[in-house]
Amino acid sequence: MITIGEHSLAPVALGCMNVSHAYGTPPSEEHSIKLLNKALDLGYNMLDTAALYGFGNNEKLLAKAVGHRRNEFFLASKCGMFKGPDGKRAIDGRPQTIRQTCEEALQRLNTDVIDLYYLHRWDKSVPIEESIGELSRLVDEGKIKHLGLSEVSATTLEKAHQIHPIAAVQSEYSLWSRNAEIAVIDKCQELGSTFVSFSPVGRGILSGELQNNQFVDGDIRNAMPRFNAENFESNLSAVNKFASLLPIFAEENVSLPAPTLAQFALAWTLAKAPHSIALPGTTNFKHLEDNLNAQHYTVSNALLELIERTVPQKAFVGGRYNAPTQAEIDTEQF
């Protein structure tokens, strides 16, 4: 179990974005409600949402689906990135905007307090100290229990932590996105912040089930360089090299059911970032169960070294984001 404050959390949590946002037409509300309740039934005890996801609809969905089970899960949400006045995504870290977003989130989530509230993106036009200062006042008022940051550098994390303890830092981290290894994972361990890996299955490619890059309209992967025609086949080849090591992983965990490639990817993430939480998202009931069960598998040091030799960081090509989106984030880059 991973501890944030007084909460003991499973090392695999559920990212709820997929049921409202980012990958084309979301599933029906009925399907999503069943999925979220099934997650709690299986033993997920942390659900992660944001003001951005579905422009508030994801927070509303959580309240409708599992609000009656509020005492069964640790609730994480995010501010600082949301629907702007023009109807498009906006980043705004000004104190008054953070406060307004939090107040609206509490209403949408139908709760008195959010267990973990992240600054979704650092608004580079606002000193991080100002944004964290307002979030700390919301903690003092009892509206938030713990503060988090998303997609920030170790330097920004340290500045924020001097204003108020940062309980968690969420960044993309997986076999094909290892930027967090440059500095922020180590800084989290130094400061006592829990590291949370989002997209730990590489937005689907590390499952082995994604064999082409023909995505529907509205799928954010259409704008990601790693999935474009220039890079996709090369990246798929690297995934196949990773898949060639799956039998060794299975042998190391022979007492457990035969693992999937996604479980291998999740177990790698948890092994590489000790005392961390992996945050996969899914709309698939089988994947939901498999992802949670990945916490039971282990990866030996010998296998970690073999993975590094077989699929080094440089094996994957293309940026995580396109240039305009990359400019919005603060993470270290290879």
mmCIF file of C-alpha atoms in Angstrom:
data_model
loop_
_atom_site.group_PDB
_atom_site.id
_atom_site.type_symbol
_atom_site.label_atom_id
_atom_site.label_comp_id
_atom_site.label_asym_id
_atom_site.label_seq_id
_atom_site.Cartn_x
_atom_site.Cartn_y
_atom_site.Cartn_z
ATOM 1 C CA MET A 1 0.000 0.000 0.000
ATOM 2 C CA ILE A 2 1.052 3.595 -0.673
ATOM 3 C CA THR A 3 0.323 6.246 1.934
ATOM 4 C CA ILE A 4 -0.827 9.811 1.289
ATOM 5 C CA GLY A 5 -1.577 11.486 4.591
ATOM 6 C CA GLU A 6 -3.734 9.138 6.624
ATOM 7 C CA HIS A 7 -4.863 7.251 3.516
ATOM 8 C CA SER A 8 -3.495 3.827 2.526
ATOM 9 C CA LEU A 9 -3.852 3.435 -1.222
ATOM 10 C CA ALA A 10 -3.423 0.583 -3.677
ATOM 11 C CA PRO A 11 -0.430 1.055 -6.004
ATOM 12 C CA VAL A 12 -2.795 1.024 -8.994
ATOM 13 C CA ALA A 13 -5.467 3.734 -9.190
ATOM 14 C CA LEU A 14 -8.090 4.499 -11.814
ATOM 15 C CA GLY A 15 -7.701 7.435 -14.164
ATOM 16 C CA CYS A 16 -11.232 8.439 -15.082
ATOM 17 C CA MET A 17 -10.498 10.664 -18.097
ATOM 18 C CA ASN A 18 -11.275 7.957 -20.655
ATOM 19 C CA VAL A 19 -14.952 7.755 -19.763
ATOM 20 C CA SER A 20 -15.542 11.404 -20.699
ATOM 21 C CA HIS A 21 -12.667 12.790 -22.689
ATOM 22 C CA ALA A 22 -9.753 12.560 -25.118
ATOM 23 C CA TYR A 23 -10.203 9.292 -27.033
ATOM 24 C CA GLY A 24 -13.077 10.003 -29.371
ATOM 25 C CA THR A 25 -16.728 9.437 -28.475
ATOM 26 C CA PRO A 26 -16.913 8.389 -24.819
ATOM 27 C CA PRO A 27 -18.931 5.362 -23.706
ATOM 28 C CA SER A 28 -22.522 5.731 -22.603
ATOM 29 C CA GLU A 29 -23.283 7.059 -19.161
ATOM 30 C CA GLU A 30 -24.781 3.697 -18.225
ATOM 31 C CA HIS A 31 -21.560 1.892 -19.186
ATOM 32 C CA SER A 32 -19.412 4.393 -17.307
ATOM 33 C CA ILE A 33 -21.495 4.182 -14.145
ATOM 34 C CA LYS A 34 -21.197 0.388 -14.184
ATOM 35 C CA LEU A 35 -17.452 0.636 -14.796
ATOM 36 C CA LEU A 36 -16.829 3.041 -11.914
ATOM 37 C CA ASN A 37 -18.836 0.922 -9.494
ATOM 38 C CA LYS A 38 -17.065 -2.212 -10.697
ATOM 39 C CA ALA A 39 -13.752 -0.488 -10.004
ATOM 40 C CA LEU A 40 -14.714 0.010 -6.362
ATOM 41 C CA ASP A 41 -16.027 -3.548 -6.151
ATOM 42 C CA LEU A 42 -12.665 -4.853 -7.408
ATOM 43 C CA GLY A 43 -10.712 -2.869 -4.835
ATOM 44 C CA TYR A 44 -9.648 0.349 -6.528
ATOM 45 C CA ASN A 45 -9.532 2.954 -3.773
ATOM 46 C CA MET A 46 -8.322 6.049 -5.637
ATOM 47 C CA LEU A 47 -10.229 7.704 -8.486
ATOM 48 C CA ASP A 48 -8.634 10.521 -10.468
ATOM 49 C CA THR A 49 -10.601 13.162 -12.359
ATOM 50 C CA ALA A 50 -10.166 16.828 -13.376
ATOM 51 C CA ALA A 51 -12.082 19.961 -14.269
ATOM 52 C CA LEU A 52 -10.748 19.531 -17.817
ATOM 53 C CA TYR A 53 -12.160 16.061 -18.455
ATOM 54 C CA GLY A 54 -15.342 16.513 -20.394
ATOM 55 C CA PHE A 55 -15.181 20.159 -19.292
ATOM 56 C CA GLY A 56 -16.596 19.294 -15.881
ATOM 57 C CA ASN A 57 -18.743 16.375 -16.966
ATOM 58 C CA ASN A 58 -16.310 13.791 -15.613
ATOM 59 C CA GLU A 59 -16.559 15.232 -12.109
ATOM 60 C CA LYS A 60 -20.363 15.226 -12.409
ATOM 61 C CA LEU A 61 -20.287 11.626 -13.618
ATOM 62 C CA LEU A 62 -18.249 10.503 -10.613
ATOM 63 C CA ALA A 63 -20.727 12.119 -8.259
ATOM 64 C CA LYS A 64 -23.658 10.450 -10.009
ATOM 65 C CA ALA A 65 -21.978 7.057 -10.310
ATOM 66 C CA VAL A 66 -20.228 6.587 -6.983
ATOM 67 C CA GLY A 67 -21.112 9.586 -4.843
ATOM 68 C CA HIS A 68 -23.129 7.271 -2.613
ATOM 69 C CA ARG A 69 -19.885 5.331 -2.003
ATOM 70 C CA ARG A 70 -17.762 8.400 -1.215
ATOM 71 C CA ASN A 71 -16.242 6.815 1.895
ATOM 72 C CA GLU A 72 -14.824 3.951 -0.200
ATOM 73 C CA PHE A 73 -12.331 5.939 -2.283
ATOM 74 C CA PHE A 74 -9.681 8.637 -2.192
ATOM 75 C CA LEU A 75 -10.811 11.407 -4.527
ATOM 76 C CA ALA A 76 -8.278 13.254 -6.674
ATOM 77 C CA SER A 77 -9.133 16.099 -9.029
ATOM 78 C CA LYS A 78 -7.299 18.940 -10.733
ATOM 79 C CA CYS A 79 -7.514 22.658 -11.403
ATOM 80 C CA GLY A 80 -5.605 25.068 -13.600
ATOM 81 C CA MET A 81 -6.724 23.622 -16.938
ATOM 82 C CA PHE A 82 -10.346 23.745 -18.015
ATOM 83 C CA LYS A 83 -12.836 25.036 -20.575
ATOM 84 C CA GLY A 84 -12.074 28.673 -21.319
ATOM 85 C CA PRO A 85 -14.511 31.423 -22.316
ATOM 86 C CA ASP A 86 -14.005 30.556 -25.994
ATOM 87 C CA GLY A 87 -15.022 26.947 -25.385
ATOM 88 C CA LYS A 88 -11.472 25.660 -25.794
ATOM 89 C CA ARG A 89 -8.980 24.309 -23.298
ATOM 90 C CA ALA A 90 -7.351 27.021 -21.197
ATOM 91 C CA ILE A 91 -4.527 27.097 -18.655
ATOM 92 C CA ASP A 92 -4.997 29.613 -15.844
ATOM 93 C CA GLY A 93 -3.177 29.450 -12.515
ATOM 94 C CA ARG A 94 -4.275 32.773 -11.086
ATOM 95 C CA PRO A 95 -5.425 32.497 -7.462
ATOM 96 C CA GLN A 96 -8.953 33.699 -8.159
ATOM 97 C CA THR A 97 -9.362 31.165 -10.979
ATOM 98 C CA ILE A 98 -8.037 28.319 -8.840
ATOM 99 C CA ARG A 99 -10.487 29.193 -6.080
ATOM 100 C CA GLN A 100 -13.417 29.417 -8.486
ATOM 101 C CA THR A 101 -12.506 26.100 -10.124
ATOM 102 C CA CYS A 102 -12.273 24.387 -6.735
ATOM 103 C CA GLU A 103 -15.624 25.764 -5.576
ATOM 104 C CA GLU A 104 -17.249 24.587 -8.812
ATOM 105 C CA ALA A 105 -15.557 21.185 -8.537
ATOM 106 C CA LEU A 106 -16.911 20.670 -5.031
ATOM 107 C CA GLN A 107 -20.394 21.311 -6.389
ATOM 108 C CA ARG A 108 -19.949 19.031 -9.399
ATOM 109 C CA LEU A 109 -18.477 16.280 -7.231
ATOM 110 C CA ASN A 110 -21.184 16.802 -4.602
ATOM 111 C CA THR A 111 -18.646 16.600 -1.797
ATOM 112 C CA ASP A 112 -17.399 18.809 1.012
ATOM 113 C CA VAL A 113 -13.730 18.047 0.500
ATOM 114 C CA ILE A 114 -11.373 16.818 -2.232
ATOM 115 C CA ASP A 115 -8.722 14.458 -0.884
ATOM 116 C CA LEU A 116 -6.006 15.418 -3.383
ATOM 117 C CA TYR A 117 -6.184 18.497 -5.586
ATOM 118 C CA TYR A 118 -3.561 18.898 -8.295
ATOM 119 C CA LEU A 119 -2.508 21.956 -10.213
ATOM 120 C CA HIS A 120 -3.071 20.303 -13.592
ATOM 121 C CA ARG A 121 -0.581 22.521 -15.382
ATOM 122 C CA TRP A 122 1.668 25.256 -14.073
ATOM 123 C CA ASP A 123 0.579 28.511 -15.690
ATOM 124 C CA LYS A 124 3.996 29.928 -16.549
ATOM 125 C CA SER A 125 2.623 33.476 -16.484
ATOM 126 C CA VAL A 126 1.902 33.088 -12.753
ATOM 127 C CA PRO A 127 4.644 32.348 -10.204
ATOM 128 C CA ILE A 128 4.150 28.843 -8.857
ATOM 129 C CA GLU A 129 4.292 30.298 -5.357
ATOM 130 C CA GLU A 130 1.102 32.296 -6.016
ATOM 131 C CA SER A 131 -0.857 29.311 -7.314
ATOM 132 C CA ILE A 132 0.275 27.076 -4.456
ATOM 133 C CA GLY A 133 -0.409 29.854 -1.969
ATOM 134 C CA GLU A 134 -4.075 29.921 -2.959
ATOM 135 C CA LEU A 135 -4.304 26.143 -2.899
ATOM 136 C CA SER A 136 -2.816 26.161 0.607
ATOM 137 C CA ARG A 137 -5.555 28.565 1.728
ATOM 138 C CA LEU A 138 -8.143 26.113 0.387
ATOM 139 C CA VAL A 139 -6.463 23.445 2.535
ATOM 140 C CA ASP A 140 -6.711 25.747 5.557
ATOM 141 C CA GLU A 141 -10.422 26.187 4.829
ATOM 142 C CA GLY A 142 -10.951 22.408 4.764
ATOM 143 C CA LYS A 143 -11.934 22.215 1.102
ATOM 144 C CA ILE A 144 -8.831 20.228 0.122
ATOM 145 C CA LYS A 145 -6.865 17.728 2.182
ATOM 146 C CA HIS A 146 -3.653 17.411 0.137
ATOM 147 C CA LEU A 147 -1.985 19.298 -2.715
ATOM 148 C CA GLY A 148 -0.494 17.876 -5.891
ATOM 149 C CA LEU A 149 1.238 19.019 -9.057
ATOM 150 C CA SER A 150 1.103 17.629 -12.583
ATOM 151 C CA GLU A 151 3.734 17.703 -15.339
ATOM 152 C CA VAL A 152 6.290 19.834 -13.488
ATOM 153 C CA SER A 153 10.064 19.793 -13.198
ATOM 154 C CA ALA A 154 11.995 18.981 -10.047
ATOM 155 C CA THR A 155 12.864 22.666 -9.708
ATOM 156 C CA THR A 156 9.217 23.749 -9.790
ATOM 157 C CA LEU A 157 8.288 20.987 -7.362
ATOM 158 C CA GLU A 158 10.905 22.198 -4.896
ATOM 159 C CA LYS A 159 9.689 25.810 -5.141
ATOM 160 C CA ALA A 160 6.092 24.728 -4.570
ATOM 161 C CA HIS A 161 7.033 22.458 -1.671
ATOM 162 C CA GLN A 162 8.587 25.419 0.136
ATOM 163 C CA ILE A 163 5.147 27.076 0.179
ATOM 164 C CA HIS A 164 3.124 23.997 1.152
ATOM 165 C CA PRO A 165 3.926 20.266 1.296
ATOM 166 C CA ILE A 166 3.233 18.626 -2.059
ATOM 167 C CA ALA A 167 1.679 15.242 -1.386
ATOM 168 C CA ALA A 168 1.861 13.909 -4.950
ATOM 169 C CA VAL A 169 3.283 14.662 -8.381
ATOM 170 C CA GLN A 170 1.624 13.236 -11.465
ATOM 171 C CA SER A 171 3.565 12.881 -14.702
ATOM 172 C CA GLU A 172 3.486 10.638 -17.722
ATOM 173 C CA TYR A 173 5.731 7.675 -17.016
ATOM 174 C CA SER A 174 6.065 4.362 -18.787
ATOM 175 C CA LEU A 175 8.575 2.307 -20.703
ATOM 176 C CA TRP A 176 8.264 4.728 -23.619
ATOM 177 C CA SER A 177 8.058 7.965 -21.565
ATOM 178 C CA ARG A 178 10.949 8.088 -19.117
ATOM 179 C CA ASN A 179 11.503 11.828 -18.723
ATOM 180 C CA ALA A 180 10.525 11.580 -15.066
ATOM 181 C CA GLU A 181 13.698 9.583 -14.455
ATOM 182 C CA ILE A 182 15.804 12.669 -15.200
ATOM 183 C CA ALA A 183 15.001 14.350 -11.900
ATOM 184 C CA VAL A 184 11.420 14.469 -10.659
ATOM 185 C CA ILE A 185 11.109 10.878 -9.374
ATOM 186 C CA ASP A 186 14.219 11.390 -7.253
ATOM 187 C CA LYS A 187 12.968 14.773 -6.063
ATOM 188 C CA CYS A 188 9.656 13.196 -5.020
ATOM 189 C CA GLN A 189 11.518 10.638 -2.929
ATOM 190 C CA GLU A 190 13.643 13.367 -1.385
ATOM 191 C CA LEU A 191 10.629 15.475 -0.421
ATOM 192 C CA GLY A 192 8.290 12.644 0.525
ATOM 193 C CA SER A 193 5.879 13.290 -2.363
ATOM 194 C CA THR A 194 4.166 10.272 -3.904
ATOM 195 C CA PHE A 195 4.911 9.900 -7.609
ATOM 196 C CA VAL A 196 1.869 9.062 -9.762
ATOM 197 C CA SER A 197 2.439 7.654 -13.263
ATOM 198 C CA PHE A 198 -0.234 8.587 -15.767
ATOM 199 C CA SER A 199 -0.484 6.766 -19.112
ATOM 200 C CA PRO A 200 1.627 3.893 -17.731
ATOM 201 C CA VAL A 201 0.584 1.715 -20.670
ATOM 202 C CA GLY A 202 1.721 4.319 -23.197
ATOM 203 C CA ARG A 203 -1.776 5.412 -24.227
ATOM 204 C CA GLY A 204 -2.428 1.824 -25.281
ATOM 205 C CA ILE A 205 0.646 0.981 -27.319
ATOM 206 C CA LEU A 206 2.344 -0.979 -24.518
ATOM 207 C CA SER A 207 -0.637 -3.327 -24.301
ATOM 208 C CA GLY A 208 0.340 -4.928 -27.596
ATOM 209 C CA GLU A 209 -3.278 -4.589 -28.683
ATOM 210 C CA LEU A 210 -2.725 -1.351 -30.612
ATOM 211 C CA GLN A 211 -1.416 -2.389 -34.011
ATOM 212 C CA ASN A 212 -2.224 0.659 -36.143
ATOM 213 C CA ASN A 213 -2.491 4.412 -35.781
ATOM 214 C CA GLN A 214 -5.886 4.870 -37.411
ATOM 215 C CA PHE A 215 -7.679 6.760 -34.663
ATOM 216 C CA VAL A 216 -11.169 8.244 -34.729
ATOM 217 C CA ASP A 217 -11.764 11.986 -34.842
ATOM 218 C CA GLY A 218 -11.380 13.539 -31.413
ATOM 219 C CA ASP A 219 -8.680 11.101 -30.298
ATOM 220 C CA ILE A 220 -5.777 13.096 -28.840
ATOM 221 C CA ARG A 221 -3.283 10.580 -30.219
ATOM 222 C CA ASN A 222 -3.905 12.027 -33.690
ATOM 223 C CA ALA A 223 -1.858 15.057 -32.630
ATOM 224 C CA MET A 224 0.939 13.169 -30.846
ATOM 225 C CA PRO A 225 4.156 12.752 -32.861
ATOM 226 C CA ARG A 226 4.860 9.255 -31.535
ATOM 227 C CA PHE A 227 1.720 7.995 -33.215
ATOM 228 C CA ASN A 228 2.205 9.675 -36.595
ATOM 229 C CA ALA A 229 3.118 7.865 -39.810
ATOM 230 C CA GLU A 230 6.777 8.812 -39.489
ATOM 231 C CA ASN A 231 7.262 7.248 -36.056
ATOM 232 C CA PHE A 232 4.553 4.687 -35.385
ATOM 233 C CA GLU A 233 6.067 1.617 -37.050
ATOM 234 C CA SER A 234 9.423 2.186 -35.374
ATOM 235 C CA ASN A 235 7.735 2.509 -31.986
ATOM 236 C CA LEU A 236 5.637 -0.577 -32.620
ATOM 237 C CA SER A 237 8.837 -2.492 -33.363
ATOM 238 C CA ALA A 238 10.224 -1.431 -29.975
ATOM 239 C CA VAL A 239 7.031 -2.630 -28.294
ATOM 240 C CA ASN A 240 7.424 -5.989 -30.010
ATOM 241 C CA LYS A 241 10.931 -6.271 -28.538
ATOM 242 C CA PHE A 242 9.438 -5.619 -25.115
ATOM 243 C CA ALA A 243 6.800 -8.268 -25.807
ATOM 244 C CA SER A 244 9.546 -10.797 -26.558
ATOM 245 C CA LEU A 245 10.481 -10.622 -22.854
ATOM 246 C CA LEU A 246 6.962 -11.427 -21.638
ATOM 247 C CA PRO A 247 7.721 -15.166 -21.204
ATOM 248 C CA ILE A 248 10.554 -14.315 -18.792
ATOM 249 C CA PHE A 249 8.208 -12.066 -16.806
ATOM 250 C CA ALA A 250 5.635 -14.859 -16.731
ATOM 251 C CA GLU A 251 8.236 -17.333 -15.472
ATOM 252 C CA GLU A 252 9.241 -14.947 -12.683
ATOM 253 C CA ASN A 253 5.580 -14.827 -11.629
ATOM 254 C CA VAL A 254 4.732 -18.464 -12.278
ATOM 255 C CA SER A 255 2.411 -18.687 -9.274
ATOM 256 C CA LEU A 256 0.136 -16.013 -10.784
ATOM 257 C CA PRO A 257 -2.107 -16.133 -13.873
ATOM 258 C CA ALA A 258 -0.279 -15.670 -17.166
ATOM 259 C CA PRO A 259 0.290 -11.904 -17.408
ATOM 260 C CA THR A 260 -0.720 -9.628 -20.229
ATOM 261 C CA LEU A 261 1.739 -7.249 -21.847
ATOM 262 C CA ALA A 262 -0.097 -4.332 -20.224
ATOM 263 C CA GLN A 263 0.434 -5.926 -16.815
ATOM 264 C CA PHE A 264 4.130 -6.280 -17.661
ATOM 265 C CA ALA A 265 4.249 -2.575 -18.526
ATOM 266 C CA LEU A 266 2.475 -1.613 -15.311
ATOM 267 C CA ALA A 267 4.711 -3.829 -13.188
ATOM 268 C CA TRP A 268 7.767 -2.242 -14.842
ATOM 269 C CA THR A 269 6.495 1.226 -13.909
ATOM 270 C CA LEU A 270 5.907 0.257 -10.283
ATOM 271 C CA ALA A 271 9.316 -1.418 -10.053
ATOM 272 C CA LYS A 272 11.152 1.552 -11.543
ATOM 273 C CA ALA A 273 9.462 4.187 -9.396
ATOM 274 C CA PRO A 274 9.359 2.772 -5.849
ATOM 275 C CA HIS A 275 6.503 3.856 -3.571
ATOM 276 C CA SER A 276 4.584 5.171 -6.570
ATOM 277 C CA ILE A 277 1.049 4.810 -7.889
ATOM 278 C CA ALA A 278 0.300 3.765 -11.469
ATOM 279 C CA LEU A 279 -2.726 5.488 -12.977
ATOM 280 C CA PRO A 280 -4.066 3.649 -16.022
ATOM 281 C CA GLY A 281 -7.429 4.495 -17.490
ATOM 282 C CA THR A 282 -9.801 2.237 -19.375
ATOM 283 C CA THR A 283 -13.377 1.783 -20.530
ATOM 284 C CA ASN A 284 -12.943 -2.003 -20.759
ATOM 285 C CA PHE A 285 -14.067 -4.212 -17.855
ATOM 286 C CA LYS A 286 -11.410 -6.885 -18.417
ATOM 287 C CA HIS A 287 -8.647 -4.297 -18.637
ATOM 288 C CA LEU A 288 -10.029 -2.722 -15.468
ATOM 289 C CA GLU A 289 -9.496 -5.967 -13.560
ATOM 290 C CA ASP A 290 -6.172 -6.806 -15.215
ATOM 291 C CA ASN A 291 -4.750 -3.364 -14.464
ATOM 292 C CA LEU A 292 -5.528 -3.602 -10.766
ATOM 293 C CA ASN A 293 -4.089 -7.110 -10.571
ATOM 294 C CA ALA A 294 -0.797 -5.882 -12.048
ATOM 295 C CA GLN A 295 0.179 -4.807 -8.526
ATOM 296 C CA HIS A 296 0.699 -8.468 -7.594
ATOM 297 C CA TYR A 297 3.426 -9.077 -10.190
ATOM 298 C CA THR A 298 7.107 -8.355 -9.612
ATOM 299 C CA VAL A 299 10.004 -7.627 -11.947
ATOM 300 C CA SER A 300 13.447 -8.822 -10.887
ATOM 301 C CA ASN A 301 16.491 -6.581 -11.104
ATOM 302 C CA ALA A 302 17.944 -8.944 -13.683
ATOM 303 C CA LEU A 303 14.857 -8.561 -15.877
ATOM 304 C CA LEU A 304 14.869 -4.780 -15.425
ATOM 305 C CA GLU A 305 18.436 -4.738 -16.721
ATOM 306 C CA LEU A 306 17.506 -6.966 -19.657
ATOM 307 C CA ILE A 307 14.584 -4.689 -20.527
ATOM 308 C CA GLU A 308 16.929 -1.695 -20.474
ATOM 309 C CA ARG A 309 19.323 -3.419 -22.880
ATOM 310 C CA THR A 310 16.525 -4.644 -25.148
ATOM 311 C CA VAL A 311 14.340 -1.525 -25.158
ATOM 312 C CA PRO A 312 16.392 1.485 -24.071
ATOM 313 C CA GLN A 313 14.821 4.916 -23.771
ATOM 314 C CA LYS A 314 16.181 5.883 -27.196
ATOM 315 C CA ALA A 315 14.305 2.980 -28.808
ATOM 316 C CA PHE A 316 11.186 5.151 -28.974
ATOM 317 C CA VAL A 317 11.037 8.097 -31.339
ATOM 318 C CA GLY A 318 8.927 11.245 -31.550
ATOM 319 C CA GLY A 319 7.798 13.720 -28.934
ATOM 320 C CA ARG A 320 5.174 13.049 -26.296
ATOM 321 C CA TYR A 321 3.272 16.114 -27.463
ATOM 322 C CA ASN A 322 3.256 18.407 -30.460
ATOM 323 C CA ALA A 323 5.228 21.653 -30.152
ATOM 324 C CA PRO A 324 2.420 23.926 -28.846
ATOM 325 C CA THR A 325 1.402 21.445 -26.140
ATOM 326 C CA GLN A 326 4.997 20.683 -25.221
ATOM 327 C CA ALA A 327 5.534 24.395 -24.599
ATOM 328 C CA GLU A 328 2.776 24.316 -21.969
ATOM 329 C CA ILE A 329 4.431 21.757 -19.722
ATOM 330 C CA ASP A 330 7.372 22.065 -17.368
ATOM 331 C CA THR A 331 8.846 18.576 -17.274
ATOM 332 C CA GLU A 332 12.497 17.819 -17.990
ATOM 333 C CA GLN A 333 13.175 16.494 -21.477
ATOM 334 C CA PHE A 334 15.751 14.122 -22.909
#
